[in-house]
Coordinates of C-alpha atoms in Angstrom, one line a residue:
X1 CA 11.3 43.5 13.0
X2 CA 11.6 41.8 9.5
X3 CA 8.7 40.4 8.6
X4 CA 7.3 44.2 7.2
X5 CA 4.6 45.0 9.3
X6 CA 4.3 46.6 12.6
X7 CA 3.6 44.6 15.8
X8 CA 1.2 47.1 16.7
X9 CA -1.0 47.2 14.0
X10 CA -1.3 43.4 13.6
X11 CA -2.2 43.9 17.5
X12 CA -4.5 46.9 16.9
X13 CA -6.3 44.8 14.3
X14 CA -7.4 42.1 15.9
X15 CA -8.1 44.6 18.9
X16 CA -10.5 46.4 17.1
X17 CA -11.8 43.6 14.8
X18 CA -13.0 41.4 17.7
X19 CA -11.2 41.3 21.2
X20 CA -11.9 44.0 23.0
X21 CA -15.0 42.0 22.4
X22 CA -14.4 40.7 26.6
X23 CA -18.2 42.3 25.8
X24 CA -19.0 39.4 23.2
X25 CA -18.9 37.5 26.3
X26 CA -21.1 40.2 28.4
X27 CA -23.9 40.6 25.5
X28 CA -24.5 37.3 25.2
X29 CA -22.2 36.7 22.0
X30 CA -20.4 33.6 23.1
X31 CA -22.8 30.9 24.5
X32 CA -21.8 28.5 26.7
X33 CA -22.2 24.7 26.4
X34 CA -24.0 24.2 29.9
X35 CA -24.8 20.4 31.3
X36 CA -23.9 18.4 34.2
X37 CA -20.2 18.9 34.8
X38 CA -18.5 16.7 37.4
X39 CA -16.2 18.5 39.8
X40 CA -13.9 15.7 40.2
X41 CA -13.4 16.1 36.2
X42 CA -12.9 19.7 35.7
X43 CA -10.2 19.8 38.4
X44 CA -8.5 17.0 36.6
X45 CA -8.5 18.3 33.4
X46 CA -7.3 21.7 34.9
X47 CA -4.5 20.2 36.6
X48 CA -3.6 18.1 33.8
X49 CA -3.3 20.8 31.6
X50 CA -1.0 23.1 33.9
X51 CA 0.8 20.5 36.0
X52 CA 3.9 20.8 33.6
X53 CA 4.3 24.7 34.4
X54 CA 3.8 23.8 37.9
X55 CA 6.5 21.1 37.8
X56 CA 9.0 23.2 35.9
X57 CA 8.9 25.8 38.9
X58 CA 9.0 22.9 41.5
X59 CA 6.1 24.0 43.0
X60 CA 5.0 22.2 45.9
X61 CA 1.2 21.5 44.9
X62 CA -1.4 20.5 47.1
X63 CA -4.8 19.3 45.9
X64 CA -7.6 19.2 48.7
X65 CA -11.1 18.3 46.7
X66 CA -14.0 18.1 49.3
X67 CA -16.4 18.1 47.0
X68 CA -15.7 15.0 45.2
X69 CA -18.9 13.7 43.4
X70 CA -20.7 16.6 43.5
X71 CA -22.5 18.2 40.1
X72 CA -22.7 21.8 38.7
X73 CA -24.2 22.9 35.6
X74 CA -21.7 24.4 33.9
X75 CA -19.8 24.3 30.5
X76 CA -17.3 21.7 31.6
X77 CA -14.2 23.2 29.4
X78 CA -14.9 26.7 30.2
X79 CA -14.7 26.0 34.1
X80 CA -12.0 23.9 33.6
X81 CA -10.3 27.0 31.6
X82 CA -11.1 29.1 34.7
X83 CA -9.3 27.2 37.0
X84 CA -6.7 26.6 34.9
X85 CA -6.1 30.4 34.4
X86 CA -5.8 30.5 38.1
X87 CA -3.6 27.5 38.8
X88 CA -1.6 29.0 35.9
X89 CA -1.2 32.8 37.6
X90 CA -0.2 31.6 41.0
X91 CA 2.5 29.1 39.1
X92 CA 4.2 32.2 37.7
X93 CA 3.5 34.7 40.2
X94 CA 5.2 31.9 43.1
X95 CA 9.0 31.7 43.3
X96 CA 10.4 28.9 42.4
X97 CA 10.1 26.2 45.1
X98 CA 6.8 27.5 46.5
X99 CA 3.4 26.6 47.8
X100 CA 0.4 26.3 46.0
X101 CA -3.1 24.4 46.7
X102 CA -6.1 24.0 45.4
X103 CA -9.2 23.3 47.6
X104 CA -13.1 22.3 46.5
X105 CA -15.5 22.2 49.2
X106 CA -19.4 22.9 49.5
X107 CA -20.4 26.0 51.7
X108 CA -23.2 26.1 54.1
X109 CA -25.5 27.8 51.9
X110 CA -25.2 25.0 49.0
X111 CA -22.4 27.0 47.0
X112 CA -19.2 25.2 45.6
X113 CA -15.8 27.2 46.3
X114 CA -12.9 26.4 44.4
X115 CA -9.9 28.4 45.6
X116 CA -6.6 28.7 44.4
X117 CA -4.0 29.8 47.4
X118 CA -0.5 30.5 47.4
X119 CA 2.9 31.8 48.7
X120 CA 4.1 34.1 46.2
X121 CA 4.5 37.5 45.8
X122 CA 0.7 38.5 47.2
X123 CA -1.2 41.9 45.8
X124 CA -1.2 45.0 47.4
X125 CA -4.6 46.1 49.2
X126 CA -4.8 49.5 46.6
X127 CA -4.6 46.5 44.0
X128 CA -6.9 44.6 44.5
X129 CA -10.1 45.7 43.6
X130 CA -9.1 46.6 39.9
X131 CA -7.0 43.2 39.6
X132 CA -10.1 42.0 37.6
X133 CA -10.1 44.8 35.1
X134 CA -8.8 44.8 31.8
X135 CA -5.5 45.0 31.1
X136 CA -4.5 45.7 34.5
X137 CA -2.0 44.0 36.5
X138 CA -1.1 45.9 39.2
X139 CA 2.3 46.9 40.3
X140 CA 3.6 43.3 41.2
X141 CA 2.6 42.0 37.7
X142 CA 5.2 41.2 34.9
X143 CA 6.2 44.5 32.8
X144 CA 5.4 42.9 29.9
X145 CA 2.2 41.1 28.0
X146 CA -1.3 42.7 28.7
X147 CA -3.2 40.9 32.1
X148 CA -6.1 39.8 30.3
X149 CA -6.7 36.7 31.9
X150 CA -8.5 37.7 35.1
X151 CA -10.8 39.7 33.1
X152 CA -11.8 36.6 31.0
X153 CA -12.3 34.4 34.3
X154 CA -14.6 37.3 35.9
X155 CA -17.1 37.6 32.5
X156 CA -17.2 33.4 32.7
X157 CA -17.7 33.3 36.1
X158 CA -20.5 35.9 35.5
X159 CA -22.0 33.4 32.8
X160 CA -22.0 30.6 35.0
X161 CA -24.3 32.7 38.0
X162 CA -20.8 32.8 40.0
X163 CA -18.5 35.1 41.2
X164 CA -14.9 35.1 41.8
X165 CA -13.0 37.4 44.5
X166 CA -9.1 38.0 45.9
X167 CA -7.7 37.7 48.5
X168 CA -4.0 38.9 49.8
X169 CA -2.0 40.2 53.3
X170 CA -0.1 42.6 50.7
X171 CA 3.4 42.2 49.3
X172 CA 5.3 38.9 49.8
X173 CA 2.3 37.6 51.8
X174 CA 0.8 35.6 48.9
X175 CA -2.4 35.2 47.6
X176 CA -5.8 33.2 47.3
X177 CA -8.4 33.6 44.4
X178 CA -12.2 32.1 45.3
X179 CA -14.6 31.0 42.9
X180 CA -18.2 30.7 44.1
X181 CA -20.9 28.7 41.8
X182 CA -23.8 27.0 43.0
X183 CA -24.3 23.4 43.3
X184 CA -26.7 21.6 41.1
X185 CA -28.4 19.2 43.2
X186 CA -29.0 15.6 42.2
X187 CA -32.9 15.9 41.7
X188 CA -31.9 18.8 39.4
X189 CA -29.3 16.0 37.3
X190 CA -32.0 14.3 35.5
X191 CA -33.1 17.6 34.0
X192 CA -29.7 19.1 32.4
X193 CA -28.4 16.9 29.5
X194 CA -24.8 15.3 30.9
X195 CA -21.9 16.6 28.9
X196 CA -18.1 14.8 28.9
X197 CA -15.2 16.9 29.5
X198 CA -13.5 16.2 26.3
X199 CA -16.6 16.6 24.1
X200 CA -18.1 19.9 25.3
X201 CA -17.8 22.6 22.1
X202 CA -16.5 21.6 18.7
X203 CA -12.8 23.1 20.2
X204 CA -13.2 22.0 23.5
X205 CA -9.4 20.3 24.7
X206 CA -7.7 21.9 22.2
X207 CA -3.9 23.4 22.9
X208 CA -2.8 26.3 20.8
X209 CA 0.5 28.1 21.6
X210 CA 1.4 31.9 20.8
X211 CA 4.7 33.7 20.0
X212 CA 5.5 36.6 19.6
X213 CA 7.8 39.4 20.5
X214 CA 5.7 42.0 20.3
X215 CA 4.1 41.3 23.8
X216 CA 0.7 43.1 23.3
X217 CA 0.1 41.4 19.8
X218 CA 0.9 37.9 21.1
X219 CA -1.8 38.4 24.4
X220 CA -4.3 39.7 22.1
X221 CA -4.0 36.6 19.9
X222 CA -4.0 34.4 23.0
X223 CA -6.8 35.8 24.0
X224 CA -8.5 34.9 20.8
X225 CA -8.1 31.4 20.9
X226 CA -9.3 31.5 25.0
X227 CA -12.5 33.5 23.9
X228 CA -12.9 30.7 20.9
X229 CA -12.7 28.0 23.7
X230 CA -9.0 26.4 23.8
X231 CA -6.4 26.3 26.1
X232 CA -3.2 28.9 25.2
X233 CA -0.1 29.5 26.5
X234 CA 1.4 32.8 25.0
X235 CA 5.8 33.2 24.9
X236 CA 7.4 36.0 23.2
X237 CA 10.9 34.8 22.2
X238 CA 11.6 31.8 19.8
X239 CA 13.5 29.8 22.4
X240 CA 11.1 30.1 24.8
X241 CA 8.6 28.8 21.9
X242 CA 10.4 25.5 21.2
X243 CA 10.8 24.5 25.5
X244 CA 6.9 25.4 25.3
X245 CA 6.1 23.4 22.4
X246 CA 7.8 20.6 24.2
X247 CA 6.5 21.2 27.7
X248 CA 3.0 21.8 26.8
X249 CA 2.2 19.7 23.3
X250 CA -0.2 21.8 21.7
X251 CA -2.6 20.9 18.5
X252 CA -1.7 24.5 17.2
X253 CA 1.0 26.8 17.3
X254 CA 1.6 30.4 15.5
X255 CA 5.0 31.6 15.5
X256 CA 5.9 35.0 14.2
X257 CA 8.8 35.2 11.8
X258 CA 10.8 37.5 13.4
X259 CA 11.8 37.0 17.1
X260 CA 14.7 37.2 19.2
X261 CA 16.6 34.4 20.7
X262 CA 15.4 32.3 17.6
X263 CA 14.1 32.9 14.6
X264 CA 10.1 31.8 13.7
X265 CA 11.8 29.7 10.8
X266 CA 14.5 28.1 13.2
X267 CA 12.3 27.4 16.3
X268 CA 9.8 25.6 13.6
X269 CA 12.7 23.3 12.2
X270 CA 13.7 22.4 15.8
X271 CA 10.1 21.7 16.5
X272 CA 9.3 19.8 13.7
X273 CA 11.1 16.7 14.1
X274 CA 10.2 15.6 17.2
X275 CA 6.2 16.8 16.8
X276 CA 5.4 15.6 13.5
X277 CA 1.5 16.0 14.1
X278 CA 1.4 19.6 15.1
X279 CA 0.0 22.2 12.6
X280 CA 2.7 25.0 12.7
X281 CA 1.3 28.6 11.3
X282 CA 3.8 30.9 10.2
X283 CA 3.1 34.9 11.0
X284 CA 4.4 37.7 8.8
X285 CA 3.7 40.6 7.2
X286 CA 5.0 39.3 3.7
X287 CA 3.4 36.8 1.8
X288 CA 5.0 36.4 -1.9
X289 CA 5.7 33.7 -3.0
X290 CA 8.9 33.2 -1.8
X291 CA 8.3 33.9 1.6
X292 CA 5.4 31.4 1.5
X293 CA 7.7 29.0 0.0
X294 CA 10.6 29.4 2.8
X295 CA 7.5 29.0 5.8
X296 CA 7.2 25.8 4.4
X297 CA 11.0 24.6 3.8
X298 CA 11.0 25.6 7.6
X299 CA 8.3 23.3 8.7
X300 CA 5.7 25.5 8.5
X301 CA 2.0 23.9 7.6
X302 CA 0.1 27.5 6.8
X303 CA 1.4 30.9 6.3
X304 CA -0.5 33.7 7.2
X305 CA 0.3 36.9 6.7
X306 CA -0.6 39.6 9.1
X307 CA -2.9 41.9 9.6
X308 CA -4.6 38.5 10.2
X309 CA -8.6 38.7 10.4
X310 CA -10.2 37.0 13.0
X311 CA -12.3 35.4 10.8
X312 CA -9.2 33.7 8.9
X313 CA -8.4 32.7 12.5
X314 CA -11.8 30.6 13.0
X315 CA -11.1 28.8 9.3
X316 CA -8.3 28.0 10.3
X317 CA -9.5 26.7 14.2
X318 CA -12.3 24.6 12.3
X319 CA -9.5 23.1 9.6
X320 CA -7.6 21.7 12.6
X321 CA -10.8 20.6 15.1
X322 CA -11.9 18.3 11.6
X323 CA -8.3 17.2 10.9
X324 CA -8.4 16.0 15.1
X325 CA -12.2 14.4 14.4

């Protein structure tokens, strides 16, 4: 592939390293940032944050919140990462030109449901009850990348005393995700400490983008950054990079060197013109001198050279947060 090292072992190490660690989120490894959320906010900030992919496939996009003004206790960008997820899925799993809505309302029982419906190409019933495992993505799912974020929304929803289920007629027929948390109720408010969307975690609102052509490696890094608390889009060719950098403005991008389409080195000259504040990391498995010294000629603000540990990764997640701050 150029760059010297295999797509699968850069994949494999992080793998092993620290993301098959959905389980740091099961044992009590990642802790949420838990206060008084506003629904009204974390629906914004999840629509805000997908409504460009939902606009490039000309979705028609309903938004039907009947439970504006009501309170959970929740880690506001977290929640807002779960919806986004789902908003995200039934953008690309929709035709183009397609339906989509996305309903709040209270239950009888004093739950919140958030549910995600649409149009598009539906599961089918044998489907359906692994859909939330890891790496699966049933027979209607893309043939490439590895389905990880379902399993990410199930373990928050889990750590947020929720539950999330699916819900589809079978092929062509569609589909509707529910999310099920319960209400905090306003004598309750006074009790948790009120947190702002934008401030919750030291990485909360960050944007980082992913890609890679070897389709495994680049979920596995996205994944990182969504188990670190940002929001990541993941591409696999270098064209597709530089329309995503555009479409979705990210604080963070790492592009590998060597990708079809166009180059890491070319897509980070396009790119670095026209988004002057965005810290572009180069990915390769040689890091001379020379290679480091062409990453920057290209654009490039850091050059890492892969297999990258995850602990590199956090450095360079905390440079970036204190460069924002």
């Amino acid at each position: 592939n150029g760059n010297g090292f295999g797509k699968t072992g850069f994949g494999m190490a992080l793998l092993i390293d620290d993301l098959l660690d959905v389980s740091r989120i099961n044992s009590g490894k990642i802790e949420l940032q838990m206060g008084a959320v506003s629904v009204d906010e974390v629906i914004r900030q999840s629509v805000e944050s997908i409504q460009p992919l939902i606009d490039r496939f000309r979705h028609d996009f309903v938004i039907r919140n009947e439970a504006s003004g009501m309170m959970l206790k929740a880690d506001h960008h977290r929640l807002a990462q779960v919806v986004s997820n789902l908003l995200s899925n039934a953008a690309k799993y929709t035709p183009a030109g397609g339906k989509i809505e996305l309903r709040a309302h209270a239950t009888p029982g004093g739950m919140l449901e958030i549910s995600v419906a649409d149009n598009g190409k539906g599961i089918l019933p044998e489907h359906q009850s692994r859909i939330f495992d890891l790496f699966d993505q049933g027979a209607e799912g893309p043939k490439d990348g590895l389905g990880i974020g379902l399993t990410l929304v199930k373990s928050l929803m889990a750590m947020h005393g929720g539950k999330i289920a699916v819900a589809s007629e079978g092929e062509g027929r569609g589909s509707t995700f529910t999310m099920t948390l319960p209400i905090l109720e306003p004598s309750a408010i006074g009790k948790v400490e009120k947190s702002d969307g934008e401030a919750i975690g030291s990485h909360g609102g960050m944007r980082v983008l992913i890609a890679d052509d070897g389709k495994a490696t680049a979920d596995i890094l996205g994944m990182f950054f969504e188990l670190e608390g940002m929001s990541c889009r993941v591409v696999y060719d270098g064209g597709a990079a530089v329309k995503e950098a555009f479409d979705f403005q990210p604080h963070v991008a790492c592009f590998d060197i060597g990708m079809p389409v166009m180059s890491g080195y070319e897509a980070a000259r396009e790119i670095r013109p026209l988004l002057p504040d965005l810290y572009l990391v180069a990915l390769s498995g040689w890091g001379s001198p020379e290679d480091r010294q062409k990453s920057l000629a290209a654009g490039f603000d850091e050059h890492l050279v892969k297999p990258v540990d995850p602990e590199d990764l956090r450095r360079l997640i905390r440079r970036v947060a204190a460069a924002r701050q």
